[in-house]
């Protein structure tokens, strides 16, 4: 089994970033990136075994 690295570059707490990556890995990409109002708040990118959590850019 490989090591998974999570880089939290967002304003979320580390615990929240890990929980969102776990949701993404479990197949629930909508709740991983959106809040309870269905507004996208973070972007999660994956490169190999590294997940990077960043704040959503405003248009």
PDB file of C-alpha atoms in Angstrom:
ATOM      1  CA  UNK A   1       0.000   0.000   0.000  1.00  0.00           C
ATOM      2  CA  UNK A   2       1.297   3.465  -0.894  1.00  0.00           C
ATOM      3  CA  UNK A   3       1.515   6.603   1.183  1.00  0.00           C
ATOM      4  CA  UNK A   4      -1.041   9.340   0.517  1.00  0.00           C
ATOM      5  CA  UNK A   5       0.080  12.948   0.943  1.00  0.00           C
ATOM      6  CA  UNK A   6      -2.401  15.766   1.493  1.00  0.00           C
ATOM      7  CA  UNK A   7      -1.286  19.376   1.067  1.00  0.00           C
ATOM      8  CA  UNK A   8      -3.702  21.843   2.633  1.00  0.00           C
ATOM      9  CA  UNK A   9      -3.180  25.232   0.989  1.00  0.00           C
ATOM     10  CA  UNK A  10      -6.711  26.397   1.787  1.00  0.00           C
ATOM     11  CA  UNK A  11      -8.206  28.314   4.695  1.00  0.00           C
ATOM     12  CA  UNK A  12      -9.878  25.122   5.948  1.00  0.00           C
ATOM     13  CA  UNK A  13      -8.593  23.367   9.038  1.00  0.00           C
ATOM     14  CA  UNK A  14      -6.335  20.380   8.419  1.00  0.00           C
ATOM     15  CA  UNK A  15      -9.007  18.028   9.770  1.00  0.00           C
ATOM     16  CA  UNK A  16     -11.576  19.394   7.323  1.00  0.00           C
ATOM     17  CA  UNK A  17      -9.172  19.108   4.393  1.00  0.00           C
ATOM     18  CA  UNK A  18      -8.449  15.457   5.243  1.00  0.00           C
ATOM     19  CA  UNK A  19     -12.180  14.739   5.565  1.00  0.00           C
ATOM     20  CA  UNK A  20     -12.862  16.316   2.164  1.00  0.00           C
ATOM     21  CA  UNK A  21     -10.106  14.288   0.490  1.00  0.00           C
ATOM     22  CA  UNK A  22     -11.515  11.154   2.136  1.00  0.00           C
ATOM     23  CA  UNK A  23     -14.950  11.989   0.690  1.00  0.00           C
ATOM     24  CA  UNK A  24     -13.389  12.425  -2.734  1.00  0.00           C
ATOM     25  CA  UNK A  25     -11.587   9.100  -2.462  1.00  0.00           C
ATOM     26  CA  UNK A  26     -14.856   7.418  -1.418  1.00  0.00           C
ATOM     27  CA  UNK A  27     -16.473   8.668  -4.627  1.00  0.00           C
ATOM     28  CA  UNK A  28     -18.467  11.642  -3.323  1.00  0.00           C
ATOM     29  CA  UNK A  29     -16.825  14.465  -5.252  1.00  0.00           C
ATOM     30  CA  UNK A  30     -19.768  16.858  -4.777  1.00  0.00           C
ATOM     31  CA  UNK A  31     -19.608  17.009  -0.967  1.00  0.00           C
ATOM     32  CA  UNK A  32     -15.813  17.036  -1.119  1.00  0.00           C
ATOM     33  CA  UNK A  33     -15.720  20.394  -2.890  1.00  0.00           C
ATOM     34  CA  UNK A  34     -19.042  22.081  -1.999  1.00  0.00           C
ATOM     35  CA  UNK A  35     -20.534  23.369   1.244  1.00  0.00           C
ATOM     36  CA  UNK A  36     -24.052  22.721   2.567  1.00  0.00           C
ATOM     37  CA  UNK A  37     -25.450  25.525   0.357  1.00  0.00           C
ATOM     38  CA  UNK A  38     -24.073  23.774  -2.762  1.00  0.00           C
ATOM     39  CA  UNK A  39     -21.474  26.516  -3.277  1.00  0.00           C
ATOM     40  CA  UNK A  40     -18.055  25.326  -4.439  1.00  0.00           C
ATOM     41  CA  UNK A  41     -15.541  26.350  -1.775  1.00  0.00           C
ATOM     42  CA  UNK A  42     -12.427  24.287  -2.523  1.00  0.00           C
ATOM     43  CA  UNK A  43     -10.667  22.595  -5.402  1.00  0.00           C
ATOM     44  CA  UNK A  44      -8.907  19.281  -4.905  1.00  0.00           C
ATOM     45  CA  UNK A  45      -6.274  18.246  -7.407  1.00  0.00           C
ATOM     46  CA  UNK A  46      -4.493  14.923  -7.556  1.00  0.00           C
ATOM     47  CA  UNK A  47      -1.041  14.203  -8.869  1.00  0.00           C
ATOM     48  CA  UNK A  48       0.021  10.637  -8.217  1.00  0.00           C
ATOM     49  CA  UNK A  49      -0.571   9.967  -4.520  1.00  0.00           C
ATOM     50  CA  UNK A  50      -0.591  13.666  -3.576  1.00  0.00           C
ATOM     51  CA  UNK A  51      -3.852  15.551  -3.098  1.00  0.00           C
ATOM     52  CA  UNK A  52      -3.725  19.352  -2.938  1.00  0.00           C
ATOM     53  CA  UNK A  53      -6.613  21.275  -1.374  1.00  0.00           C
ATOM     54  CA  UNK A  54      -6.877  24.951  -2.389  1.00  0.00           C
ATOM     55  CA  UNK A  55      -9.526  27.630  -1.992  1.00  0.00           C
ATOM     56  CA  UNK A  56     -11.845  28.192  -4.938  1.00  0.00           C
ATOM     57  CA  UNK A  57     -10.823  31.215  -6.963  1.00  0.00           C
ATOM     58  CA  UNK A  58     -13.463  33.914  -7.281  1.00  0.00           C
ATOM     59  CA  UNK A  59     -14.429  34.729 -10.893  1.00  0.00           C
TER      60      UNK A  59
END
